[in-house]
Amino acid sequence: MSTETSRLARLTESLGLDADNEWPSVVRERLISYGLLGVYVFVVWFPIYYILITSFKPTSDVLSLPITFFPHDATIQNYVDIFNNRPFELYTFNSLVVASTTTVIVVTLGTLSGYTFSRYDFLGNKALLLSIIAARMIPPIALIVPFFQIMSQPPLIGGLTGSLYDTRIALILTYTFFNLPFAVWIMKNYFDGVPESLDEQAKVDGCSTWEGFVKIILPVAKPGIAATAILAFIFSWNEFVFALVLTSSEQAQTLPIAVSLFVADDFVDWAHLAAGGMIAALPGILFGLFFQRYIVSGLTQGAVKE
C-alpha cells in the first residue's frame, strides 16, 4: 500500500499537482466531461435506436402502451413488406445511381478546381472563388421554381433532350450544382495545406504539371478527396425537397421520397416507416462510423498553411 502511495505522490509531483487539492478537482472535471459526453451521445443516438427497434416490432406493437424500448417479438416482416409491396429495390437503385454519379462529378471537378484556385494566381481568382462559394449560400428553397422550369424545358439542349423532368439526370445536375461549391472550398483549403515544394520537386524530377499533380499531389490529397466524396454522397443520398419537386414516378424517385410515402393524410404507417427510414439512414451511419477520421482530417487540413 505504501508503494502505491509513493508512486501516486511521485506522479502528482511530476505533474506539478497538489495531491490534497488538485486531484479532487481533476476527478470532478473528468466526471463532468464524461457526464456531458454521455448525455450528448444519448441525445444523438437514442432516436436512431428507437427507429431501429421500431422497425423490428410487429405493426400491432408499435402503438401499444406502455411504450417498450426493446422488441419482445422481433421480426423482419416490416423489411420484407416494404420490398414486396413497393418497388424499394428500384428506389434504392435510383438513390445509388444519383448519389454515386453526383459524387464522381463533384469530386473530379472540385479537386481540379480546388487545385487551380490554390496554386495559380490568375486574373479574377478571388472573385471567381467567392462567386462559387456565394452560389452555395443561396437558400435552396428559393431555387425550386427556377430548377423546375430549367429541367422541364432545358435551355439550349431542350430540342435535343426534351424535358428532363422526372429523370435521374435532373437530380444529378441539381445535386452537382449544390455540392460542387462545397467540394471546391474543401479541396482548395486542403491543397493550401499541401507544401508547394512538392510541386517544385516534381518539376525538378522531370514531371510535367499534370504528371506532378496525378503522381505526387493526388496521393497526398486522399483524405481531402475522401472527405469530399463522403459528404457529397451523403448530401445527395439524403436530399428530399428537390427529389420531391423534380420527380413524380418511381422510375426516378429516390429513397427519401419512398420513405415519405408511408405518411398518409390520415394515417402514418410507423412500422414500415421505421424500416424504410433505417434503410435510407444506413449509408450515412456507416460512413460516419468508419470514415470519420477521413472527414475530420479532410476538413481540418487547410487550417494551417505550411
Protein backbone atom coordinates (compact mmCIF):
# COMPACT_ATOMS: atom_id res chain seq x y z
CA MET A 1 0.00 0.00 0.00
CA SER A 2 2.87 2.33 0.86
CA THR A 3 4.45 1.60 -2.54
CA GLU A 4 1.26 2.66 -4.37
CA THR A 5 1.02 5.77 -2.21
CA SER A 6 4.59 6.75 -3.01
CA ARG A 7 4.00 6.19 -6.73
CA LEU A 8 0.94 8.43 -6.59
CA ALA A 9 2.91 11.07 -4.73
CA ARG A 10 5.71 10.97 -7.31
CA LEU A 11 3.17 11.19 -10.15
CA THR A 12 1.41 14.20 -8.65
CA GLU A 13 4.78 15.85 -8.00
CA SER A 14 5.94 15.26 -11.61
CA LEU A 15 2.70 16.78 -12.90
CA GLY A 16 3.00 19.74 -10.57
CA LEU A 17 -0.20 18.85 -8.71
CA ASP A 18 -1.04 19.08 -5.05
CA ALA A 19 -2.36 15.65 -4.09
CA ASP A 20 -4.66 17.12 -1.45
CA ASN A 21 -6.18 19.88 -3.59
CA GLU A 22 -5.70 19.15 -7.28
CA TRP A 23 -6.76 15.52 -7.66
CA PRO A 24 -10.36 16.04 -6.47
CA SER A 25 -10.78 18.88 -8.95
CA VAL A 26 -9.30 16.78 -11.77
CA VAL A 27 -11.64 13.89 -10.97
CA ARG A 28 -14.59 16.28 -10.76
CA GLU A 29 -13.73 17.79 -14.16
CA ARG A 30 -13.41 14.33 -15.68
CA LEU A 31 -16.74 13.24 -14.25
CA ILE A 32 -18.45 16.37 -15.58
CA SER A 33 -16.84 15.92 -19.00
CA TYR A 34 -17.80 12.27 -19.31
CA GLY A 35 -21.25 13.02 -17.96
CA LEU A 36 -21.88 15.70 -20.58
CA LEU A 37 -20.45 13.43 -23.27
CA GLY A 38 -22.75 10.64 -22.16
CA VAL A 39 -25.78 12.95 -22.33
CA TYR A 40 -24.74 14.11 -25.82
CA VAL A 41 -24.31 10.53 -27.07
CA PHE A 42 -27.68 9.56 -25.62
CA VAL A 43 -29.46 12.52 -27.23
CA VAL A 44 -27.85 11.82 -30.62
CA TRP A 45 -28.20 8.06 -30.72
CA PHE A 46 -31.49 7.45 -28.92
CA PRO A 47 -33.71 8.48 -31.89
CA ILE A 48 -31.71 6.17 -34.16
CA TYR A 49 -32.00 3.36 -31.63
CA TYR A 50 -35.74 3.89 -31.28
CA ILE A 51 -36.25 3.85 -35.06
CA LEU A 52 -34.21 0.63 -35.22
CA ILE A 53 -36.23 -1.20 -32.58
CA THR A 54 -39.50 0.10 -34.06
CA SER A 55 -38.53 -1.35 -37.43
CA PHE A 56 -38.34 -4.80 -35.82
CA LYS A 57 -41.66 -4.52 -33.95
CA PRO A 58 -44.87 -6.09 -35.26
CA THR A 59 -47.29 -3.45 -36.51
CA SER A 60 -49.68 -4.18 -33.63
CA ASP A 61 -46.99 -3.42 -31.03
CA VAL A 62 -45.81 -0.09 -32.42
CA LEU A 63 -48.68 1.95 -30.96
CA SER A 64 -49.29 -0.23 -27.92
CA LEU A 65 -48.94 1.19 -24.41
CA PRO A 66 -46.83 1.25 -22.33
CA ILE A 67 -44.05 2.05 -24.79
CA THR A 68 -41.37 -0.64 -24.94
CA PHE A 69 -37.75 0.09 -25.72
CA PHE A 70 -36.91 -3.43 -26.81
CA PRO A 71 -38.90 -5.56 -29.28
CA HIS A 72 -40.12 -8.63 -27.39
CA ASP A 73 -41.33 -10.34 -30.56
CA ALA A 74 -38.72 -9.10 -33.00
CA THR A 75 -39.49 -9.67 -36.67
CA ILE A 76 -38.06 -8.69 -40.05
CA GLN A 77 -41.52 -8.71 -41.62
CA ASN A 78 -41.55 -4.93 -41.94
CA TYR A 79 -38.46 -5.07 -44.16
CA VAL A 80 -39.94 -7.91 -46.18
CA ASP A 81 -43.19 -5.99 -46.65
CA ILE A 82 -41.65 -2.79 -47.96
CA PHE A 83 -39.75 -4.69 -50.63
CA ASN A 84 -42.70 -6.92 -51.53
CA ASN A 85 -45.41 -4.25 -51.56
CA ARG A 86 -43.40 -1.36 -53.01
CA PRO A 87 -40.52 -1.19 -55.53
CA PHE A 88 -37.98 -0.38 -52.83
CA GLU A 89 -35.20 -2.02 -54.81
CA LEU A 90 -35.87 0.50 -57.62
CA TYR A 91 -35.88 3.41 -55.17
CA THR A 92 -32.57 2.15 -53.73
CA PHE A 93 -31.09 1.77 -57.22
CA ASN A 94 -32.15 5.31 -58.12
CA SER A 95 -30.52 6.67 -54.97
CA LEU A 96 -27.31 4.76 -55.66
CA VAL A 97 -27.12 5.95 -59.28
CA VAL A 98 -27.89 9.58 -58.44
CA ALA A 99 -25.63 9.80 -55.38
CA SER A 100 -22.72 7.89 -56.96
CA THR A 101 -22.78 9.81 -60.25
CA THR A 102 -23.07 13.14 -58.46
CA THR A 103 -20.16 12.21 -56.19
CA VAL A 104 -17.89 11.28 -59.12
CA ILE A 105 -18.66 14.53 -60.95
CA VAL A 106 -18.34 16.69 -57.83
CA VAL A 107 -15.08 15.10 -56.67
CA THR A 108 -13.50 15.32 -60.13
CA LEU A 109 -14.44 18.95 -60.79
CA GLY A 110 -13.94 20.01 -57.17
CA THR A 111 -10.45 18.52 -56.99
CA LEU A 112 -9.29 20.11 -60.25
CA SER A 113 -10.85 23.46 -59.38
CA GLY A 114 -9.56 23.43 -55.82
CA TYR A 115 -6.01 22.75 -57.02
CA THR A 116 -6.25 25.52 -59.60
CA PHE A 117 -7.50 28.08 -57.07
CA SER A 118 -4.83 27.02 -54.58
CA ARG A 119 -1.80 27.04 -56.86
CA TYR A 120 -2.46 29.65 -59.56
CA ASP A 121 -2.96 33.38 -59.06
CA PHE A 122 -4.81 34.27 -62.26
CA LEU A 123 -6.89 37.33 -63.01
CA GLY A 124 -10.18 37.19 -61.10
CA ASN A 125 -9.09 34.25 -58.93
CA LYS A 126 -10.57 35.51 -55.68
CA ALA A 127 -13.68 36.97 -57.31
CA LEU A 128 -14.45 33.72 -59.11
CA LEU A 129 -13.88 31.65 -55.97
CA LEU A 130 -16.12 33.99 -53.98
CA SER A 131 -18.86 33.73 -56.61
CA ILE A 132 -18.72 29.93 -56.45
CA ILE A 133 -18.99 29.91 -52.67
CA ALA A 134 -21.72 32.58 -52.74
CA ALA A 135 -23.83 30.38 -55.03
CA ARG A 136 -23.99 27.83 -52.20
CA MET A 137 -25.18 30.50 -49.76
CA ILE A 138 -28.48 30.92 -51.61
CA PRO A 139 -31.28 29.08 -49.74
CA PRO A 140 -32.11 26.00 -51.86
CA ILE A 141 -35.84 26.57 -51.36
CA ALA A 142 -35.52 29.84 -53.31
CA LEU A 143 -34.31 27.93 -56.38
CA ILE A 144 -37.05 25.33 -56.62
CA VAL A 145 -39.10 27.17 -59.26
CA PRO A 146 -36.09 28.06 -61.47
CA PHE A 147 -34.80 24.50 -61.34
CA PHE A 148 -38.25 23.11 -62.12
CA GLN A 149 -38.51 25.36 -65.16
CA ILE A 150 -34.98 24.57 -66.32
CA MET A 151 -35.47 20.82 -66.03
CA SER A 152 -38.88 20.97 -67.70
CA GLN A 153 -37.54 22.99 -70.66
CA PRO A 154 -33.71 22.77 -70.69
CA PRO A 155 -32.21 25.84 -72.37
CA LEU A 156 -30.01 25.23 -75.42
CA ILE A 157 -30.37 21.43 -75.35
CA GLY A 158 -34.12 21.20 -74.83
CA GLY A 159 -34.73 20.46 -78.51
CA LEU A 160 -32.33 17.52 -78.37
CA THR A 161 -33.08 16.02 -74.98
CA GLY A 162 -36.66 17.03 -74.37
CA SER A 163 -37.85 17.57 -70.82
CA LEU A 164 -35.54 16.32 -68.07
CA TYR A 165 -38.33 16.41 -65.50
CA ASP A 166 -38.85 13.10 -63.71
CA THR A 167 -35.42 11.75 -64.67
CA ARG A 168 -32.34 10.82 -62.69
CA ILE A 169 -30.34 13.24 -64.83
CA ALA A 170 -32.33 16.16 -63.41
CA LEU A 171 -31.41 15.14 -59.87
CA ILE A 172 -27.75 14.59 -60.78
CA LEU A 173 -27.46 18.06 -62.34
CA THR A 174 -29.25 19.69 -59.41
CA TYR A 175 -27.18 17.95 -56.73
CA THR A 176 -23.97 18.74 -58.62
CA PHE A 177 -24.90 22.43 -58.57
CA PHE A 178 -25.38 22.42 -54.80
CA ASN A 179 -22.44 20.17 -53.85
CA LEU A 180 -19.75 21.46 -56.20
CA PRO A 181 -19.11 24.79 -54.38
CA PHE A 182 -18.70 22.87 -51.14
CA ALA A 183 -16.24 20.48 -52.81
CA VAL A 184 -14.22 23.34 -54.31
CA TRP A 185 -14.00 25.02 -50.90
CA ILE A 186 -12.86 21.82 -49.13
CA MET A 187 -10.28 20.88 -51.75
CA LYS A 188 -8.93 24.42 -52.09
CA ASN A 189 -8.34 24.60 -48.34
CA TYR A 190 -6.80 21.14 -48.36
CA PHE A 191 -4.38 21.97 -51.17
CA ASP A 192 -3.46 25.15 -49.28
CA GLY A 193 -2.10 22.86 -46.56
CA VAL A 194 -0.01 20.80 -49.01
CA PRO A 195 3.51 22.29 -49.33
CA GLU A 196 4.17 23.82 -52.73
CA SER A 197 7.67 22.35 -52.50
CA LEU A 198 6.15 19.03 -53.59
CA ASP A 199 5.13 20.61 -56.90
CA GLU A 200 8.60 22.08 -57.32
CA GLN A 201 10.31 18.77 -56.54
CA ALA A 202 8.09 17.00 -59.08
CA LYS A 203 9.18 19.50 -61.76
CA VAL A 204 12.83 19.01 -60.79
CA ASP A 205 12.37 15.27 -61.27
CA GLY A 206 11.11 15.89 -64.81
CA CYS A 207 7.37 15.68 -64.25
CA SER A 208 5.01 17.94 -66.13
CA THR A 209 2.41 19.89 -64.18
CA TRP A 210 -0.23 17.23 -64.87
CA GLU A 211 2.10 14.33 -64.02
CA GLY A 212 3.14 16.00 -60.78
CA PHE A 213 -0.49 16.57 -59.88
CA VAL A 214 -1.51 12.97 -60.59
CA LYS A 215 1.54 11.17 -59.21
CA ILE A 216 2.53 13.39 -56.29
CA ILE A 217 -0.27 15.71 -55.18
CA LEU A 218 -3.30 13.44 -55.54
CA PRO A 219 -1.90 10.66 -53.29
CA VAL A 220 -1.19 13.28 -50.62
CA ALA A 221 -4.71 14.70 -51.00
CA LYS A 222 -6.51 11.36 -50.46
CA PRO A 223 -8.00 12.38 -47.07
CA GLY A 224 -9.46 15.56 -48.56
CA ILE A 225 -10.81 13.69 -51.59
CA ALA A 226 -12.30 11.03 -49.31
CA ALA A 227 -13.98 13.65 -47.10
CA THR A 228 -15.40 15.42 -50.16
CA ALA A 229 -16.68 12.17 -51.65
CA ILE A 230 -18.30 11.03 -48.40
CA LEU A 231 -20.06 14.33 -47.77
CA ALA A 232 -21.19 14.70 -51.39
CA PHE A 233 -22.59 11.17 -51.37
CA ILE A 234 -24.42 11.64 -48.07
CA PHE A 235 -25.87 15.01 -49.09
CA SER A 236 -27.09 13.58 -52.41
CA TRP A 237 -28.42 10.41 -50.79
CA ASN A 238 -30.40 12.27 -48.12
CA GLU A 239 -31.78 15.16 -50.22
CA PHE A 240 -35.58 15.30 -50.18
CA VAL A 241 -37.04 18.61 -51.36
CA PHE A 242 -35.70 18.67 -54.93
CA ALA A 243 -36.27 14.94 -55.33
CA LEU A 244 -39.90 15.58 -54.43
CA VAL A 245 -40.31 18.53 -56.82
CA LEU A 246 -38.35 17.21 -59.80
CA THR A 247 -39.71 13.65 -59.87
CA SER A 248 -43.18 12.20 -59.98
CA SER A 249 -42.80 8.46 -60.66
CA GLU A 250 -40.97 5.55 -59.15
CA GLN A 251 -38.69 5.42 -62.21
CA ALA A 252 -36.73 8.41 -60.86
CA GLN A 253 -37.77 8.82 -57.23
CA THR A 254 -35.19 8.14 -54.54
CA LEU A 255 -35.32 6.56 -51.09
CA PRO A 256 -36.29 9.70 -49.12
CA ILE A 257 -39.38 10.03 -51.31
CA ALA A 258 -40.16 6.34 -50.89
CA VAL A 259 -39.98 6.64 -47.11
CA SER A 260 -42.27 9.68 -47.10
CA LEU A 261 -44.98 7.66 -48.89
CA PHE A 262 -45.69 5.83 -45.64
CA VAL A 263 -47.13 9.09 -44.26
CA ALA A 264 -50.72 9.47 -45.46
CA ASP A 265 -53.23 12.24 -44.84
CA ASP A 266 -54.98 10.42 -42.00
CA PHE A 267 -52.57 7.65 -41.03
CA VAL A 268 -48.87 7.03 -40.50
CA ASP A 269 -47.55 3.51 -41.05
CA TRP A 270 -44.95 3.75 -38.29
CA ALA A 271 -43.55 0.22 -38.52
CA HIS A 272 -42.84 0.35 -42.25
CA LEU A 273 -41.79 4.00 -41.98
CA ALA A 274 -39.15 2.99 -39.43
CA ALA A 275 -37.93 0.11 -41.63
CA GLY A 276 -37.64 2.35 -44.68
CA GLY A 277 -36.01 5.07 -42.59
CA MET A 278 -33.32 2.68 -41.36
CA ILE A 279 -32.52 1.60 -44.93
CA ALA A 280 -32.28 5.23 -46.01
CA ALA A 281 -30.15 6.20 -42.99
CA LEU A 282 -27.77 3.24 -43.16
CA PRO A 283 -25.16 4.74 -45.57
CA GLY A 284 -24.85 7.91 -43.51
CA ILE A 285 -24.44 5.95 -40.28
CA LEU A 286 -21.83 3.60 -41.76
CA PHE A 287 -19.86 6.43 -43.35
CA GLY A 288 -19.92 8.38 -40.10
CA LEU A 289 -18.71 5.40 -38.03
CA PHE A 290 -16.00 4.01 -40.29
CA PHE A 291 -14.74 7.05 -42.20
CA GLN A 292 -14.95 9.82 -39.61
CA ARG A 293 -11.15 10.17 -39.48
CA TYR A 294 -11.08 10.99 -43.19
CA ILE A 295 -13.84 13.55 -42.75
CA VAL A 296 -12.08 15.25 -39.83
CA SER A 297 -8.64 15.28 -41.46
CA GLY A 298 -10.08 16.38 -44.80
CA LEU A 299 -11.92 19.33 -43.25
CA THR A 300 -9.10 20.47 -40.98
CA GLN A 301 -6.02 20.02 -43.19
CA GLY A 302 -6.11 23.55 -44.59
CA ALA A 303 -6.45 25.17 -41.17
CA VAL A 304 -2.68 25.76 -41.01
CA LYS A 305 -0.78 26.53 -44.19
CA GLU A 306 2.85 25.48 -44.27
